[in-house]
Short mmCIF file of C-alpha atoms in Angstrom, two decimals:
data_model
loop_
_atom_site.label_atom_id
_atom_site.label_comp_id
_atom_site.label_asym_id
_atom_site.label_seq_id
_atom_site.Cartn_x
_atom_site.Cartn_y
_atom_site.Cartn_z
CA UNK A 1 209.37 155.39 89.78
CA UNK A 2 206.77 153.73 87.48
CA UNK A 3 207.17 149.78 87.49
CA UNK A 4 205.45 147.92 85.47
CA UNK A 5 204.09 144.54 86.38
CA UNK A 6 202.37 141.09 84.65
CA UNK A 7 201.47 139.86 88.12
CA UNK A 8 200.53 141.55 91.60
CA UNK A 9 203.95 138.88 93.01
CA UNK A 10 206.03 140.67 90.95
CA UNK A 11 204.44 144.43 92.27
CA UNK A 12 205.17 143.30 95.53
CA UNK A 13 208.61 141.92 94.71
CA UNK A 14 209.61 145.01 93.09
CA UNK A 15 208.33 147.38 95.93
CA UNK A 16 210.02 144.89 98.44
CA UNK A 17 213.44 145.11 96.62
CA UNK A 18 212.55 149.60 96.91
CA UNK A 19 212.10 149.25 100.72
CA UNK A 20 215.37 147.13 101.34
CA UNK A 21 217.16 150.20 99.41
CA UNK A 22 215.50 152.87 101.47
CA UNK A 23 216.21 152.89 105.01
CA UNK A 24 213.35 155.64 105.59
CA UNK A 25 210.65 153.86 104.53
CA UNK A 26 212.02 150.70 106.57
CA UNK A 27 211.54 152.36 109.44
CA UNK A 28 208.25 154.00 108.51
CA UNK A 29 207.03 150.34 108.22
CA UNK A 30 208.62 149.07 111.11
CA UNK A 31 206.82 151.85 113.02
CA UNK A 32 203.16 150.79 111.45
CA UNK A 33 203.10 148.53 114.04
CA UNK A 34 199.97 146.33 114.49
CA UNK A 35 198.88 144.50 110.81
CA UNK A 36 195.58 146.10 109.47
CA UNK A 37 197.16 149.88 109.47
CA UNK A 38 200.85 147.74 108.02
CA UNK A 39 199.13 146.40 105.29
CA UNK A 40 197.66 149.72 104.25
CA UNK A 41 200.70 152.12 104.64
CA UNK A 42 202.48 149.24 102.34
CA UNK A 43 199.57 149.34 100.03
CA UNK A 44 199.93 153.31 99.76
CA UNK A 45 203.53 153.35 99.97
CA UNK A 46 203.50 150.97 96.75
CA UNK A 47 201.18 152.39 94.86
CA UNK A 48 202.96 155.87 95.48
CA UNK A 49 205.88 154.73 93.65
CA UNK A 50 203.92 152.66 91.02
CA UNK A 51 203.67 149.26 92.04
CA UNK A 52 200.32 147.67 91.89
CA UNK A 53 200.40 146.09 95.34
CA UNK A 54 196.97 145.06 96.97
CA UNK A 55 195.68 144.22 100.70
CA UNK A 56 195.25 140.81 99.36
CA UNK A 57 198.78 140.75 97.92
CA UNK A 58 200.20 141.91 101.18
CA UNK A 59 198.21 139.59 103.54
CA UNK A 60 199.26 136.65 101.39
CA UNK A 61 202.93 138.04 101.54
CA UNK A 62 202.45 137.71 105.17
CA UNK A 63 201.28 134.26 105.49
CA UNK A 64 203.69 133.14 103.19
CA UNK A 65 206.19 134.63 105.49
CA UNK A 66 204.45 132.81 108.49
CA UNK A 67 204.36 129.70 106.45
CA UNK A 68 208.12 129.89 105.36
CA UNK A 69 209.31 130.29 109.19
CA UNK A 70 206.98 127.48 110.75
CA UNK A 71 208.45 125.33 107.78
CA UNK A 72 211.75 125.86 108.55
CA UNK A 73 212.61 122.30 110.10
CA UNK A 74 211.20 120.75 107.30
CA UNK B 1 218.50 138.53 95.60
CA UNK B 2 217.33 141.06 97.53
CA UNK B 3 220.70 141.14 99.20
CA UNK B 4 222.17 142.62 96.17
CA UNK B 5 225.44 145.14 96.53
CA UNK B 6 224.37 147.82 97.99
CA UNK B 7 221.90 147.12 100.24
CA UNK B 8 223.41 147.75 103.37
CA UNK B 9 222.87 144.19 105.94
CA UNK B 10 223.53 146.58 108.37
CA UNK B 11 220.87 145.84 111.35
CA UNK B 12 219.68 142.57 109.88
CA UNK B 13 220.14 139.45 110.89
CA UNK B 14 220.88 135.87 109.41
CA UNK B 15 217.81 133.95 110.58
CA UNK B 16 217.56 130.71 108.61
CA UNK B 17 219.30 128.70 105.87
CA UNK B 18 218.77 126.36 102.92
CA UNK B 19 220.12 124.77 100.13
CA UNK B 20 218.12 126.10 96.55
CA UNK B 21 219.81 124.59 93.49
CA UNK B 22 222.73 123.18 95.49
CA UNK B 23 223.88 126.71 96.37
CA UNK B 24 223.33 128.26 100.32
CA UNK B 25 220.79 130.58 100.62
CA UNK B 26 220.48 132.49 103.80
CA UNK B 27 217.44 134.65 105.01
CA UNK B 28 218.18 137.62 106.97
CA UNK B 29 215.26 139.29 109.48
CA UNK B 30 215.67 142.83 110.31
CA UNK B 31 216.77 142.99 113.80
CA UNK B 32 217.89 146.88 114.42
CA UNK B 33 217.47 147.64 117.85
CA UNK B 34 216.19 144.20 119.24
CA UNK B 35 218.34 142.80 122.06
CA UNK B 36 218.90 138.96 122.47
CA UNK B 37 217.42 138.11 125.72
CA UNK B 38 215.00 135.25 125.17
CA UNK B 39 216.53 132.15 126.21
CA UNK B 40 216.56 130.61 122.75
CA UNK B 41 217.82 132.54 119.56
CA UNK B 42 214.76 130.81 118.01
CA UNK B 43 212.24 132.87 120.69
CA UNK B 44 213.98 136.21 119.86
CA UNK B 45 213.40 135.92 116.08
CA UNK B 46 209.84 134.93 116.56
CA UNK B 47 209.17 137.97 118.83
CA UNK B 48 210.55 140.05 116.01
CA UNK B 49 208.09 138.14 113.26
CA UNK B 50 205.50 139.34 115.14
CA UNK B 51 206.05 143.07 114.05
CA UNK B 52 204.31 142.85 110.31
CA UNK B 53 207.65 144.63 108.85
CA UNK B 54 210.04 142.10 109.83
CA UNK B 55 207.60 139.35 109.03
CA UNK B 56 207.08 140.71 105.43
CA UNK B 57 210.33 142.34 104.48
CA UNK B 58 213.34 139.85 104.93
CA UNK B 59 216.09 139.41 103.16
CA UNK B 60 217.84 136.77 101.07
CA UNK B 61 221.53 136.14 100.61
CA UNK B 62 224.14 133.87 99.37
CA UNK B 63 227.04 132.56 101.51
CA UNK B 64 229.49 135.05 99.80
CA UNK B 65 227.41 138.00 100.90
CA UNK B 66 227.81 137.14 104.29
CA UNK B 67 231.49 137.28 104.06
CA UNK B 68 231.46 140.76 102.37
CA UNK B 69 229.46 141.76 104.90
CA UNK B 70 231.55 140.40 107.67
CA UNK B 71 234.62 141.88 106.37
CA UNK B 72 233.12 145.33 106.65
CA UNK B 73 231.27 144.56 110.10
CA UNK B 74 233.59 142.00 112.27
CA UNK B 75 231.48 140.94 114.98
CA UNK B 76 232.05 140.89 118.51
CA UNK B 77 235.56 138.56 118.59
CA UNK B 78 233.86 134.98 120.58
CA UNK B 79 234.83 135.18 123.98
CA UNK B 80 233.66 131.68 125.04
CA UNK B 81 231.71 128.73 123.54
CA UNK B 82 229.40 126.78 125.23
CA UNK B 83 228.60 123.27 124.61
CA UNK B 84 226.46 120.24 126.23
CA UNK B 85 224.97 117.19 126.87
CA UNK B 86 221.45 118.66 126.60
CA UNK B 87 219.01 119.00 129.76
CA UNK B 88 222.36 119.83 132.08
CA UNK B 89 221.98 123.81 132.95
CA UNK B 90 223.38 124.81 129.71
CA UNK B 91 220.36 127.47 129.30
CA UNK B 92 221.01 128.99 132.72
CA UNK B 93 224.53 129.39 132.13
CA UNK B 94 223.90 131.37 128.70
CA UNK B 95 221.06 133.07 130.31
CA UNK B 96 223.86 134.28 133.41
CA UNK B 97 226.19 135.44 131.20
CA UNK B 98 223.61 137.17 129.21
CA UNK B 99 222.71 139.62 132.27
CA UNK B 100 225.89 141.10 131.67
CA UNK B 101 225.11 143.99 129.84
CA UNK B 102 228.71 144.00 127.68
CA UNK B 103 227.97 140.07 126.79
CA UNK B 104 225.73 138.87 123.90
CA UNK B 105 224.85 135.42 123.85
CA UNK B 106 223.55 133.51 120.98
CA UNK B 107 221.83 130.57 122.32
CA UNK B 108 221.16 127.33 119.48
CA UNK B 109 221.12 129.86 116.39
CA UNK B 110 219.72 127.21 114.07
CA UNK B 111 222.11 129.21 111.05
CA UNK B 112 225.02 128.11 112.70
CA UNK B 113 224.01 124.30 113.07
CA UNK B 114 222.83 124.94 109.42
CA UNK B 115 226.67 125.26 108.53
CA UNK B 116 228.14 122.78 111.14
CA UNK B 117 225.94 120.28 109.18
CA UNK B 118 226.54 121.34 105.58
CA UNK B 119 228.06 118.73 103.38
CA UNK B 120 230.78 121.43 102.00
CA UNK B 121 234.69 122.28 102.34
CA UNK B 122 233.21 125.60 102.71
CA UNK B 123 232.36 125.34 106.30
CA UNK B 124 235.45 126.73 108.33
CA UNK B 125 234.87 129.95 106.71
CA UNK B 126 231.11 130.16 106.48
CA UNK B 127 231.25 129.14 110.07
CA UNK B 128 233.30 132.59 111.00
CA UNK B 129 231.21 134.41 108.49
CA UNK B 130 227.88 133.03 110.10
CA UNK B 131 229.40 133.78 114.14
CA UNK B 132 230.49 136.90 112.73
CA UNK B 133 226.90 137.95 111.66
CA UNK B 134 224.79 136.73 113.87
CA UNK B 135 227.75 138.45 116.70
CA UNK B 136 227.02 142.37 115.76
CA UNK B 137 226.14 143.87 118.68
CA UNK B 138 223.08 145.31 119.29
CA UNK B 139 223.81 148.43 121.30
CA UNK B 140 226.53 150.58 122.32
CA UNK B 141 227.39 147.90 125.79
CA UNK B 142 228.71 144.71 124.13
CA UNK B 143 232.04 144.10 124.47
CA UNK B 144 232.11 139.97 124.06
CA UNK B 145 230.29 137.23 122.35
CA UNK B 146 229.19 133.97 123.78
CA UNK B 147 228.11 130.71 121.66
CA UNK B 148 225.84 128.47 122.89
CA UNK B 149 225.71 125.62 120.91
CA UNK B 150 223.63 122.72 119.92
CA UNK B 151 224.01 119.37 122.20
CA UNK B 152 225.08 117.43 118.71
CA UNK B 153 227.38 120.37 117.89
CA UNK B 154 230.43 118.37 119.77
CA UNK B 155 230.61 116.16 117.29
CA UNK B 156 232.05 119.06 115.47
CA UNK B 157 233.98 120.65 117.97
CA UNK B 158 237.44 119.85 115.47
CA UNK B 159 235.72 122.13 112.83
CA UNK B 160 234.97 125.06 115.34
CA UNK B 161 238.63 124.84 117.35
CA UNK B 162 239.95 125.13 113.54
CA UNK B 163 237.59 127.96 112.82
CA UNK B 164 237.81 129.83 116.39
CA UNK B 165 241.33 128.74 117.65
CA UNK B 166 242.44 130.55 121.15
CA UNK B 167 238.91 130.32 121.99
CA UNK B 168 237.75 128.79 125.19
CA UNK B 169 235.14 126.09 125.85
CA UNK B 170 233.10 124.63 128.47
CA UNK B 171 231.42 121.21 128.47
CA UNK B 172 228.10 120.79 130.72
CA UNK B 173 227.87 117.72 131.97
CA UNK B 174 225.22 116.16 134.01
CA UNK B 175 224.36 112.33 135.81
CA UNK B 176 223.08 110.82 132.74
CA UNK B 177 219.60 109.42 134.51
CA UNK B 178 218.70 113.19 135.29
CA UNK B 179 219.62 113.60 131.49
CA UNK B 180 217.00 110.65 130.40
CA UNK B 181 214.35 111.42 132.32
CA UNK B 182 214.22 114.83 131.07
CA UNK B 183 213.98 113.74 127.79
CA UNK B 184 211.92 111.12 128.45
CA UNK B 185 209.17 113.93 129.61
CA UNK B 186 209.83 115.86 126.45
CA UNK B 187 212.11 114.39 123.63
CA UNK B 188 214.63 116.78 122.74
CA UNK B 189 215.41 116.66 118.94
CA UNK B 190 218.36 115.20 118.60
CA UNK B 191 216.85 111.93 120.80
CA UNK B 192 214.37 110.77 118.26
CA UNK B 193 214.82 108.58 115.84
CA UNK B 194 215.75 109.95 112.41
CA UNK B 195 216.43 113.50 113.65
CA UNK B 196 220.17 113.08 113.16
CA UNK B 197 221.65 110.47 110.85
CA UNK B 198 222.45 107.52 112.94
CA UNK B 199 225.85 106.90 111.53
CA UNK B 200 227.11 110.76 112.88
CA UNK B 201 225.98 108.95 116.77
CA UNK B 202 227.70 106.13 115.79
CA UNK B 203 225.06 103.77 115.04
CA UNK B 204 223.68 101.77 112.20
CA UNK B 205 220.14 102.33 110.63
CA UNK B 206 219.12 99.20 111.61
CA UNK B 207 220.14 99.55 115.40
CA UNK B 208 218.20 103.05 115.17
CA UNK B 209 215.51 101.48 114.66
CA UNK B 210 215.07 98.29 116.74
CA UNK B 211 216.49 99.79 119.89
CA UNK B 212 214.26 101.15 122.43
CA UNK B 213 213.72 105.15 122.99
CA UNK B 214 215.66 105.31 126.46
CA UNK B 215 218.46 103.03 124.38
CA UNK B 216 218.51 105.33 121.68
CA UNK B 217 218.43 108.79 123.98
CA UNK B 218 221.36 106.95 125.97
CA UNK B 219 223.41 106.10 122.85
CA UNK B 220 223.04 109.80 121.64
CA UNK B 221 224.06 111.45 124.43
CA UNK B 222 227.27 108.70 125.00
CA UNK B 223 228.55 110.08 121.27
CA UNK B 224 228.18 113.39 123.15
CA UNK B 225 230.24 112.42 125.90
CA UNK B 226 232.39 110.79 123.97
CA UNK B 227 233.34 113.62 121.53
CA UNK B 228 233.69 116.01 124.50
CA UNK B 229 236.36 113.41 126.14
CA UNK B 230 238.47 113.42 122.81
CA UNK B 231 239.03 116.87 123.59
CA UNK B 232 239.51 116.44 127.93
CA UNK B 233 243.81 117.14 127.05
CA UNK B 234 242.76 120.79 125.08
CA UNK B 235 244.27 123.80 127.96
CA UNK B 236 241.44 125.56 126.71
CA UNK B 237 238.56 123.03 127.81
CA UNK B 238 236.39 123.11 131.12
CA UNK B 239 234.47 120.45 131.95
CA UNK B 240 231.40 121.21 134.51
CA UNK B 241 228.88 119.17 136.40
CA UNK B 242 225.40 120.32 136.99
CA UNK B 243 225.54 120.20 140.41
CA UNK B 244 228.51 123.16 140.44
CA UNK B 245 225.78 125.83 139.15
CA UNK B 246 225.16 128.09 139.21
CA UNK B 247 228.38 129.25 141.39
CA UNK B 248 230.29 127.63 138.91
CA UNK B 249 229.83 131.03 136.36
CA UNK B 250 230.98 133.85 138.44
CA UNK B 251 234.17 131.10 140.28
CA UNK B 252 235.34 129.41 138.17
CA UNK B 253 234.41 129.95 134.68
CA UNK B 254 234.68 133.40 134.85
CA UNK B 255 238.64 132.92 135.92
CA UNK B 256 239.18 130.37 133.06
CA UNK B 257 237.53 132.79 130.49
CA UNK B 258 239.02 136.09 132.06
CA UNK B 259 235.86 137.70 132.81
CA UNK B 260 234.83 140.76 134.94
CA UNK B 261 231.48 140.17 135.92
CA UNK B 262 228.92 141.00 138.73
CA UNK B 263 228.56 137.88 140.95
CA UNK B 264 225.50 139.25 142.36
CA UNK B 265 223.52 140.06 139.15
CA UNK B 266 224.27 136.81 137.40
CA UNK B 267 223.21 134.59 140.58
CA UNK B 268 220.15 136.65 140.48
CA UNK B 269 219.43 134.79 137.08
CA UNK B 270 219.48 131.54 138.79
CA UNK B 271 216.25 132.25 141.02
CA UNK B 272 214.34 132.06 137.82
CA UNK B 273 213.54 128.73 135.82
CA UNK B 274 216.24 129.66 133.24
CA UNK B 275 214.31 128.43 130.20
CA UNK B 276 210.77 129.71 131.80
CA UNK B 277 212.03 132.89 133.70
CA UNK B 278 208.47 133.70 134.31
CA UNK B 279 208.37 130.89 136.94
CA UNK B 280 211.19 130.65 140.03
CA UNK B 281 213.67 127.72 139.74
CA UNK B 282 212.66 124.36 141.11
CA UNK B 283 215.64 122.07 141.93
CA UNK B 284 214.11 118.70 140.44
CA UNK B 285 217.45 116.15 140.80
CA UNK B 286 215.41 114.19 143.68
CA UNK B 287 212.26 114.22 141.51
CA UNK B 288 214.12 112.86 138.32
CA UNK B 289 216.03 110.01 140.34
CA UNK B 290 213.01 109.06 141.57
CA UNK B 291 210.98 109.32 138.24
CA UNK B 292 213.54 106.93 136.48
CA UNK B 293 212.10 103.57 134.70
CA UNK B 294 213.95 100.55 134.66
CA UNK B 295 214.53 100.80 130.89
CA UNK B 296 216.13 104.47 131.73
CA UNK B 297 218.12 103.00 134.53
CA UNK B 298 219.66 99.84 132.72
CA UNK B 299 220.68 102.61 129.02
CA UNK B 300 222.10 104.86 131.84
CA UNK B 301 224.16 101.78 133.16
CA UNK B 302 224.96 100.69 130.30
CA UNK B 303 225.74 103.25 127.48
CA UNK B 304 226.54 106.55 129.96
CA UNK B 305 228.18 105.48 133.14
CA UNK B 306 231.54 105.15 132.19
CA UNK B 307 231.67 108.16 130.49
CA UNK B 308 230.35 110.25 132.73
CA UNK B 309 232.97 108.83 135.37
CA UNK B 310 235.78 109.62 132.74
CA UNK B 311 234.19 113.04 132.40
CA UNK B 312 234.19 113.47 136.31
CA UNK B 313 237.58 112.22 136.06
CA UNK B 314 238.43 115.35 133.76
CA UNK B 315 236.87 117.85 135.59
CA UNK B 316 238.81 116.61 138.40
CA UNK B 317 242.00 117.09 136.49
CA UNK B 318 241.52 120.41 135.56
#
């Protein structure tokens, strides 16, 4: 699947809303384990299927997550 | 969302939730294969943010898609409900029926305080939707649920007997000084000032804020008491002291609530601080009477000993 994309958010939007649909890949990323080799099986898993997902679009996909879940009292 | 039909919820679970454009929006973790065991539902999901995956790749939801998902995947049916005046052994009893490997025990899931809280006359259903989410089990063991809930979830206790009728209940009760001067060392939550709207502990902003911190702990945890006393005439209540644990789980709680379990295994639990099980238990009651303040004594005296001689009344009458 080719996906086109204005903005690397939206790559990484669009290849999140491929993982939730493939239960394979889920647990080919849950199995990366530790966060440098994560980021770059996500980056090559993305960019297999045509999203234009980066390391830096991944890491700040992670700290966003981070962010969201220390936030969550607020 | 990325919850959209189709995508199987299957192994995920509800982790957090929010109100975007005055609709519920709930975030889902993936969960597959993680068992419960942390003493706090809280700890659990931040063990599983740790793996990148789970961090990264959540899910989001509306209410409605909990329900569908519910339908298809039930739960384990709530077996018993735990609820507390805070600081009382409440922990150590989930923890003890958590050793039982056929029991899962959600401890303070902050989703299902989300919905006890929600200012909608949605909240008898999304309550069963939420318990019936967050109670899939895990492995191929669980037989029953348990809820642990938050100390301020009393106050609600109508809602969830309408929601979870023919359920059981236990209220954990302990001498209310022991109670202050554990918050007193650290403030739980629902003790400051501004955490929980003062009118829902019976209070007005302005007495809030001019009363002292001890005052203000004490007239907390009285609403508590108080809520849990409306309800002493229910068949399906037990009320509990502190000092009956930890025999009280495998005697008498597990005749009320019907259960088969190993006296042995659970009492082992109590040997360990139950929210630190790194560390044995310490029995502190001595070192709290002691550590009392004047201030602590005189909001004890005055806003909790009645009640908790009403409660012991209760238990008594069991």
């Amino acid at each position: 699947m080719w996906g086109w994309c204005a903005t690397s958010a939206e790559a990484l939007a669009g290849f999140h809303h491929v993982v939730l649909g493939d239960p394979v890949l889920q647990r080919e990323l849950l199995a990366a384990g530790e966060r440098g080799g994560f980021v770059a099986l996500v980056v090559e898993r993305a960019q297999g299927r045509g999203w234009d997902v980066s390391a830096d679009d991944v890491e700040e996909g992670l700290r966003e997550g981070r962010r969201a879940w220390r936030e969550r009292w607020v | 969302m990325a919850g959209a039909v189709g995508l199987s919820l299957a192994g995920w679970t509800p982790v957090r939730v929010g109100w975007e454009e005055r609709r519920p929006v709930v975030t889902w973790c993936h969960t597959a294969g993680v068992p419960f065991t942390e003493s706090f539902f809280d700890e659990t999901v931040e063990a599983c943010l740790r793996n990148p995956f789970r961090l990264l790749f959540q899910r989001r939801t509306d209410m409605v898609e909990v329900g569908r998902f519910v339908a298809e995947h039930p739960g384990l049916a709530p077996a018993g409900f735990i609820f507390h005046m805070s600081r009382c052994g409440s922990t150590l009893v989930s923890r003890m029926l958590a050793a039982c490997p056929e029991h899962l025990v959600l401890s303070e899931a902050p989703p299902i305080d989300w919905v006890l809280r929600a200012a909608s006359s949605q909240r008898e259903p999304w309550l069963r939707w939420m318990v019936g989410a967050l109670g899939q089990p895990r492995g191929t063991e669980e037989r029953r649920l348990f809820v642990k809930f938050d100390a301020w979830s009393i106050l609600d206790l109508a809602q969830v007997r309408r929601a979870f009728p023919g359920v059981p209940w236990l209220f954990l009760y302990r001498d209310p000084l022991e109670v202050l001067v554990s918050h007193a060392r650290r403030r739980g939550a629902h003790t400051i000032p501004g955490v929980l709207p003062p009118e829902l502990v019976g209070m007005t902003p302005a007495e809030a804020a001019e009363c002292s911190l001890d005052d203000y702990a004490a007239r907390v945890l009285a609403c508590i008491c108080k809520s849990a006393l409306d309800h002493q005439d229910d068949p399906l209540a037990t009320f509990a002291e502190y000092r009956q644990l930890p025999e009280l789980v495998v005697s008498e709680l597990a005749s009320a609530w019907s259960l088969p379990v190993d006296a042995e295994t659970l009492l082992d639990v109590a040997r360990r601080d139950a929210k630190n099980p790194a560390v044995p238990f310490e029995p502190d009651r001595a070192a709290k009477q002691a550590g009392a303040s004047p201030g602590m004594r005189a909001a004890a005296e005055r806003w909790l000993a009645p009640l908790y001689d009403q409660l012991e009344k209760a238990r008594a009458g069991q």
